[in-house]
Coordinates of C-alpha atoms in Angstrom, one line a residue:
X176 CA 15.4 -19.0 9.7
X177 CA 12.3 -19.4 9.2
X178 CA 9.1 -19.2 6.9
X179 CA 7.8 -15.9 8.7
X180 CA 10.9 -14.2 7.2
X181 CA 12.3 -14.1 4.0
X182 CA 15.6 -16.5 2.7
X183 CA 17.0 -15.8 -1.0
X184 CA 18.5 -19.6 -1.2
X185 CA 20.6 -20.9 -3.8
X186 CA 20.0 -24.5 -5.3
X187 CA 23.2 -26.2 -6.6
X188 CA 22.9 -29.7 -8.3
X189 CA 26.4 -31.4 -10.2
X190 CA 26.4 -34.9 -12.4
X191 CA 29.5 -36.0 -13.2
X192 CA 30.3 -37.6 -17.0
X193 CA 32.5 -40.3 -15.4
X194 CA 29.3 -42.6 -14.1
X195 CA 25.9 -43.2 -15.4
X196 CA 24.7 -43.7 -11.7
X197 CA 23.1 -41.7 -9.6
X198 CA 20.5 -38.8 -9.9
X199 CA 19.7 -36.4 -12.6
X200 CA 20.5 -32.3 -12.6
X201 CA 16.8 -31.9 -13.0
X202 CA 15.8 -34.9 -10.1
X203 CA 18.5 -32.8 -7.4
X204 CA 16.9 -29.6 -8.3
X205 CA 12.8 -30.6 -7.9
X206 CA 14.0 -32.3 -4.2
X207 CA 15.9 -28.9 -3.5
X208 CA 12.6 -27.5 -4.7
X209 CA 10.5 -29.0 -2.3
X210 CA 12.9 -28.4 0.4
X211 CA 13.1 -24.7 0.4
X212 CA 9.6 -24.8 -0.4
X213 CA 8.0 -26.7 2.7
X214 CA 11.4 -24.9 5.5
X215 CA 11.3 -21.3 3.6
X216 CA 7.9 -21.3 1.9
X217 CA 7.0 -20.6 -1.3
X218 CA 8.2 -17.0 -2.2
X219 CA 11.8 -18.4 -1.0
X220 CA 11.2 -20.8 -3.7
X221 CA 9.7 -18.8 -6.2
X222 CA 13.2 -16.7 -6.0
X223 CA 15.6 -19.2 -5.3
X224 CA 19.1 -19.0 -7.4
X225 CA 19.6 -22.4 -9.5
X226 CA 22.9 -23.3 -10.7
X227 CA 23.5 -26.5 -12.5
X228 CA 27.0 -28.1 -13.3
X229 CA 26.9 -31.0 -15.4
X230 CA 29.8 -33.1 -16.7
X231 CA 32.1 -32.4 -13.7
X232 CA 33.7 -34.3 -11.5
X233 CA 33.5 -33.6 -7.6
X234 CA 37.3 -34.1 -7.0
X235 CA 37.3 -30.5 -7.6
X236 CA 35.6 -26.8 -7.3
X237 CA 36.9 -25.7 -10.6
X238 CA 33.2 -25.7 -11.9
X239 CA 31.7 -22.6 -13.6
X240 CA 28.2 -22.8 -12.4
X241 CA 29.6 -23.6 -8.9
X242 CA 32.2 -20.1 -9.1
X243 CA 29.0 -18.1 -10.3
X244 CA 27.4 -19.1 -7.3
X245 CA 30.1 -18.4 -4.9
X246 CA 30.5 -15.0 -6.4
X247 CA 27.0 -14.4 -6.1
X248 CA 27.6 -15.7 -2.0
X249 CA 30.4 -13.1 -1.5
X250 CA 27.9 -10.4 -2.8
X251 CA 25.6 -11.3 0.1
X252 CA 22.6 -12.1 -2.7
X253 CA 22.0 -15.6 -0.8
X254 CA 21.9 -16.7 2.3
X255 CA 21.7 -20.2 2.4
X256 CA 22.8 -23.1 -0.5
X257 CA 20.8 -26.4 -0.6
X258 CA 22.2 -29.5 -2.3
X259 CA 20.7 -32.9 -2.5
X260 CA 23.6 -34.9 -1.3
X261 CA 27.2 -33.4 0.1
X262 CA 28.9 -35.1 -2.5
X263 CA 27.3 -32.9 -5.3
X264 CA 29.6 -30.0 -3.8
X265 CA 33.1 -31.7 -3.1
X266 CA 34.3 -35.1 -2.7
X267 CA 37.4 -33.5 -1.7
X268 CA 38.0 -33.1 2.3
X269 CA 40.8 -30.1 2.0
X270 CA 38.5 -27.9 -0.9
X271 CA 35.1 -28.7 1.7
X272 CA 36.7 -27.8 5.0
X273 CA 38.0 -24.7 3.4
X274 CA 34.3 -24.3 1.7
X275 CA 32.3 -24.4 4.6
X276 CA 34.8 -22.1 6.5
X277 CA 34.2 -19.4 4.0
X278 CA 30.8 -19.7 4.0
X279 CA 30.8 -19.1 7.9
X280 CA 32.9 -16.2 7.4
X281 CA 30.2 -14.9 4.5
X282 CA 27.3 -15.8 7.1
X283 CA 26.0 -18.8 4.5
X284 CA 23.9 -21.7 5.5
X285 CA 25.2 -25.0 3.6
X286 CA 22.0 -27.9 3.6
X287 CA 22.6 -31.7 2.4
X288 CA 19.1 -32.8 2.2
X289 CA 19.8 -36.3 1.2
X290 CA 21.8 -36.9 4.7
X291 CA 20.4 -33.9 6.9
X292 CA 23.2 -31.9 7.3
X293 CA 23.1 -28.5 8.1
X294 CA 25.9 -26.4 9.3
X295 CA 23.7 -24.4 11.9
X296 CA 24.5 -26.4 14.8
X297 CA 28.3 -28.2 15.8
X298 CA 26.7 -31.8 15.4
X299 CA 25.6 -31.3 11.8
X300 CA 29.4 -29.3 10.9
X301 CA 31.0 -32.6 12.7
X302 CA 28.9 -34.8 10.7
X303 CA 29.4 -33.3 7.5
X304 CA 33.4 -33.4 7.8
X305 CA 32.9 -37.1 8.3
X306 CA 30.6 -37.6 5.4
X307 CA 33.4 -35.8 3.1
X308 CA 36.6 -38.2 4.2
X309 CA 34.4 -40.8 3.0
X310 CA 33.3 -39.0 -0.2
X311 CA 36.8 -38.5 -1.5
X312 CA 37.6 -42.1 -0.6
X313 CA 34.7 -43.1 -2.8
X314 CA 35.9 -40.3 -5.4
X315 CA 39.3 -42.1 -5.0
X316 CA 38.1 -45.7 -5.3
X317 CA 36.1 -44.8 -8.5
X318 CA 39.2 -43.5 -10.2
X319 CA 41.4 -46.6 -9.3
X320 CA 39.0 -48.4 -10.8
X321 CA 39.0 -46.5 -14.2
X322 CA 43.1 -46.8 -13.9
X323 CA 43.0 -50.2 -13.8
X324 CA 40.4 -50.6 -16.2
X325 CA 42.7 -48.7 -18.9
X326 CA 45.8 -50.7 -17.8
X327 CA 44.0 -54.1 -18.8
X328 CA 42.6 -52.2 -22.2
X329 CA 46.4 -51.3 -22.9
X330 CA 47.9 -54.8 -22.7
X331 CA 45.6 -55.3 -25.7
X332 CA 46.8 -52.6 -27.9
X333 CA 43.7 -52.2 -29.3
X334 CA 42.4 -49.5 -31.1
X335 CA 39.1 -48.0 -28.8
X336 CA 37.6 -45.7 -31.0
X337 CA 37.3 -42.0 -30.9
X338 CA 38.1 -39.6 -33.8
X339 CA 41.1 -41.9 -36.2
X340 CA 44.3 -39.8 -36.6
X341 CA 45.1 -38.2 -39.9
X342 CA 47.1 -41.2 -41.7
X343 CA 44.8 -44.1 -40.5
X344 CA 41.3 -46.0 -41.0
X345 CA 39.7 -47.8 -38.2
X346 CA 38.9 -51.6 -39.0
X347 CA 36.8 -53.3 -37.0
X348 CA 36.8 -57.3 -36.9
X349 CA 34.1 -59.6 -35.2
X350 CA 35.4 -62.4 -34.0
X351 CA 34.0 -64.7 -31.5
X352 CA 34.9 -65.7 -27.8
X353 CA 35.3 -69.0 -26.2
X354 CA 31.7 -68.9 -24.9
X355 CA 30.6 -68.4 -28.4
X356 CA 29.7 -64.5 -28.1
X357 CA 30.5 -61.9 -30.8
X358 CA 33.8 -60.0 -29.7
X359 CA 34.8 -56.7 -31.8
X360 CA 38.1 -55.2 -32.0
X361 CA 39.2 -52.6 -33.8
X362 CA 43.0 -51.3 -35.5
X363 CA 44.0 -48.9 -37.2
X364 CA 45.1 -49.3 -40.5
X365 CA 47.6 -47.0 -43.5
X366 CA 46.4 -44.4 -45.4
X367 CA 49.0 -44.0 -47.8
X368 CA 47.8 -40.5 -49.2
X369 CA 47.6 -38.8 -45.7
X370 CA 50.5 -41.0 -44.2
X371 CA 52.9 -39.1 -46.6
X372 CA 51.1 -35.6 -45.3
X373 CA 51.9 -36.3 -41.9
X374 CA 55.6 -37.9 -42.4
X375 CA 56.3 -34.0 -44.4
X376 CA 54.4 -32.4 -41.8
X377 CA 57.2 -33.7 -39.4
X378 CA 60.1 -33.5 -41.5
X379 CA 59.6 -29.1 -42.0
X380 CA 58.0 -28.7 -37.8
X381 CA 61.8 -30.8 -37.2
X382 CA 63.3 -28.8 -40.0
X383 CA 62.4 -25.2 -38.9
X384 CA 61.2 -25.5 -35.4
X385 CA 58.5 -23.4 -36.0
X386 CA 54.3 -24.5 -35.9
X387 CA 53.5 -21.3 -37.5
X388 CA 55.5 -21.5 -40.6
X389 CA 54.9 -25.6 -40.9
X390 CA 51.1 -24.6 -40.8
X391 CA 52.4 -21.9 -44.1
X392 CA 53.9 -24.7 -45.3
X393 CA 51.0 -27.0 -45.9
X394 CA 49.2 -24.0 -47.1
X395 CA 51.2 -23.3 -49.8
X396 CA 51.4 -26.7 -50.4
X397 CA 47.6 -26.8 -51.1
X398 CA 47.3 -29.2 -48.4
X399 CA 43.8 -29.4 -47.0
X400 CA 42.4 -32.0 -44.3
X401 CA 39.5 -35.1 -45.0
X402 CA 36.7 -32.0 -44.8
X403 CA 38.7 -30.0 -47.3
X404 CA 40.1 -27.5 -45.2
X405 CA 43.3 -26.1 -44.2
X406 CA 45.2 -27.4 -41.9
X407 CA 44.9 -25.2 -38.7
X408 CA 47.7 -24.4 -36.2
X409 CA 45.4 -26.8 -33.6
X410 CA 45.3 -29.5 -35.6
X411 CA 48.8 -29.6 -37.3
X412 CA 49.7 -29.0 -33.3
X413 CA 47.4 -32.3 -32.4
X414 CA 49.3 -34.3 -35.3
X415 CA 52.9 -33.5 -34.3
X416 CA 52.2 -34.5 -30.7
X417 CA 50.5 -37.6 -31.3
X418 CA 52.7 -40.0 -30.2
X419 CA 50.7 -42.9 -32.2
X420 CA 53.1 -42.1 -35.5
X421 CA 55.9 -43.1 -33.4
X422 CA 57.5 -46.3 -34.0
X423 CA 58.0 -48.6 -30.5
X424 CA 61.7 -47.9 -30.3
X425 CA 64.4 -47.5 -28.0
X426 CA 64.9 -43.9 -28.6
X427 CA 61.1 -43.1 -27.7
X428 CA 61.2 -46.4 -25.0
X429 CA 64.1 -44.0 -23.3
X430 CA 61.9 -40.5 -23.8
X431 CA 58.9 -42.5 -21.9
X432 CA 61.2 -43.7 -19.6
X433 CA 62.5 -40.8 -18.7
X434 CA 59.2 -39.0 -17.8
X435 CA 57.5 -41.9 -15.7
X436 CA 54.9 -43.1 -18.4
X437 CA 53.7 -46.5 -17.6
X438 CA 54.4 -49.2 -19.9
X439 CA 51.8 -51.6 -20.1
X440 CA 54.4 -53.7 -22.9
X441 CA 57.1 -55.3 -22.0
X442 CA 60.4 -53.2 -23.3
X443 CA 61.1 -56.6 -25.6
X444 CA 58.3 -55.7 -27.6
X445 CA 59.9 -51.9 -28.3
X446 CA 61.6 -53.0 -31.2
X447 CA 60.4 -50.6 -33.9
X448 CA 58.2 -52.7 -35.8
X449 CA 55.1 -51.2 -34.8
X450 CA 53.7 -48.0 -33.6
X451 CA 52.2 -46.6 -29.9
X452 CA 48.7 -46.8 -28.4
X453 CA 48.5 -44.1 -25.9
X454 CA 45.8 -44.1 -23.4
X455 CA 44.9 -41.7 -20.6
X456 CA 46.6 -39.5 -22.7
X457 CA 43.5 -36.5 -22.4
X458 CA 41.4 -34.6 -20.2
X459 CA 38.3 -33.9 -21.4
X460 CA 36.0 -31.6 -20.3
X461 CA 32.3 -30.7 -21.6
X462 CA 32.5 -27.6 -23.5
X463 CA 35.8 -27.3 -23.6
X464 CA 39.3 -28.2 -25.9
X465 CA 40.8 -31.5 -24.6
X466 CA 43.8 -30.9 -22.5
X467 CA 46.7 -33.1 -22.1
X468 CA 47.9 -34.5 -19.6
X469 CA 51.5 -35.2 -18.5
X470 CA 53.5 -38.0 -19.5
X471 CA 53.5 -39.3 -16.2
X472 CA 50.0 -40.1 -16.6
X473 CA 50.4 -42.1 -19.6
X474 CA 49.2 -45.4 -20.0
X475 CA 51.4 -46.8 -23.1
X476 CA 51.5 -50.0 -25.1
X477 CA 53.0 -51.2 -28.1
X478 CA 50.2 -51.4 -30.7
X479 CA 49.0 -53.2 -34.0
X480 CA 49.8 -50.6 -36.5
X481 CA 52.4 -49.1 -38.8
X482 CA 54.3 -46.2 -37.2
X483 CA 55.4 -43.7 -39.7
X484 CA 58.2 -42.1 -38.2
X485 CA 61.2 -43.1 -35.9
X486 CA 60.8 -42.5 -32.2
X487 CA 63.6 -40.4 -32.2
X488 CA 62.4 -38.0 -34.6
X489 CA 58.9 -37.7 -32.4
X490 CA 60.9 -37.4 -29.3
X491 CA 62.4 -34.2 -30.6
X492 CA 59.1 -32.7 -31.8
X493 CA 58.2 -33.0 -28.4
X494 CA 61.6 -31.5 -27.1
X495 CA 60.8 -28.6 -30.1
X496 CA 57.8 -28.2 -28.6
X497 CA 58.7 -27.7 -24.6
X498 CA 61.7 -25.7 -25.9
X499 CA 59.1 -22.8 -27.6
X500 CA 57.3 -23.2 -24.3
X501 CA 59.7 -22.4 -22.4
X502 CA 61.0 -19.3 -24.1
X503 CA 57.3 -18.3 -24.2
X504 CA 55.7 -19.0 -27.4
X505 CA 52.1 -19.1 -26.8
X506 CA 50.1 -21.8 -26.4
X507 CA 47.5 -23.6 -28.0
X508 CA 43.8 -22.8 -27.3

């Protein structure tokens, strides 16, 4: 291709929320800019297609600027896609291999400016295959990282911030560190007033099995949240899974068990005294509800505040809760 005859190219830049690094959405588009710009010339540029995902991870393609692109490639409206680096696409190999063999099948140029690749010729395919095994082991490395960074922030059982659960108060103390620096840790501390909402909260969801007609319940109760307003079937949903109202027991020590959570505590320390600090316990996504992730991927410790209800009594919530599921109640947004 060539200046002397028109390209409709599409420009695709991605920053992902889990690293500061690296460059900006609108830094990835002005180099893709020039590119097209100086190999296409400038009416290629003037109607290139921009798409722009940001706050996604590349261990994925389930991005929706990325699927509004590749919609628009099966509709033939582009011919070629310019990135700034390979990574920006996919650090995973299997989702890239399968990538660029659908856009050879759709007849779609793929250009990495950043390292030069271009899928027109067999040395730049080869070269950009290579590139990706080392992109997911980055991608990889980066998330091993962050694992072990949460499994040292569990053996704390501090309190990290974040929106405080219905029934607590975050203190924070300063305190100060051998080499004489400020240190802050936070905990969470009892609300007497809401701890008594949430401990009746459990007590009808355990009585009647049913979210809907606890959510009636606090509404007819007159029950209304720290912003004054009723208690929604996502929120009263939230509250009876958290598993930070759970005493450190041997009944929930079992329930973790039993679906591979990793205990950052030793099971000494489960001995219903104190309540859970969860962490990993989310997926969040920009512009979307958090989702939650399995047990499995739990990172648990026993923490430094009052649980309000036996571990036995939030284990069966939970076993309410995947019961409904699996008769096919719907789901939560």
């Amino acid at each position: 291709m060539s200046k002397d005859s028109f390209v409709r190219a599409a420009i695709y830049s991605r920053k992902s929320k889990y690293t500061g690094v690296g460059e900006s959405i609108e830094n990835q588009i002005e180099m893709c800019r020039r590119y097209v710009r100086l190999t296409y010339g400038e009416a290629a540029e003037a109607e290139c297609l921009v798409f722009e995902d940001e706050g996604f991870s590349g261990k994925d393609l389930v991005r929706p600027e990325f699927r509004l692109m590749m919609e628009a490639a099966r509709r033939k409206e582009i011919q070629v896609i310019v990135c700034y680096r390979l990574d920006r696409v996919s650090r995973n190999i299997a989702d890239f291999v399968r990538l660029i063999e659908e856009m050879d099948s759709l007849g779609v140029g793929f250009i990495s400016i950043k390292e030069q690749f271009d899928t027109a010729s067999p040395m730049g395919r080869a070269m950009m295959y290579i590139s990706s095994v080392f992109s997911q082991l980055e991608r990889e490395t980066i998330a091993e990282r962050i694992r072990d960074n949460m499994r040292e922030l569990a053996r704390t059982g501090r309190w990290l911030g974040g929106n405080t659960p219905t029934g607590y108060e975050s203190i924070c103390m300063k305190t100060l560190s051998v080499d004489g620096r400020a240190k802050k840790s936070c905990r969470l501390k009892t609300v007497e007033e809401e701890k008594e909402v949430v401990r009746d909260m459990y007590r009808f969801f355990l009585y009647t099995g049913s979210l809907t007609e606890t959510v009636r319940h606090l509404e007819d109760g007159g029950f209304r949240t720290r912003r004054g307003l009723p208690y929604s079937r996502f929120t009263v949903r939230g509250i009876l899974m958290n598993p930070v109202y759970a005493r450190a027991d041997r009944a929930v020590l079992d329930y973790l068990i039993g679906r591979g959570a990793v205990l950052s505590s030793p099971y000494k320390d489960f001995d219903g005294k104190r309540g859970l600090m969860v962490y990993n316990r989310t997926l969040q996504k920009k512009g979307k509800a958090h989702q939650y992730r399995p047990v499995a991927e739990w990172i648990v410790s026993v923490g430094d505040h009052e649980g309000f209800l036996s571990g036995e009594d939030w284990a069966a919530a939970q076993k309410i809760f995947q019961r409904n599921r699996t008769k096919g109640e719907k789901r939560e947004p």
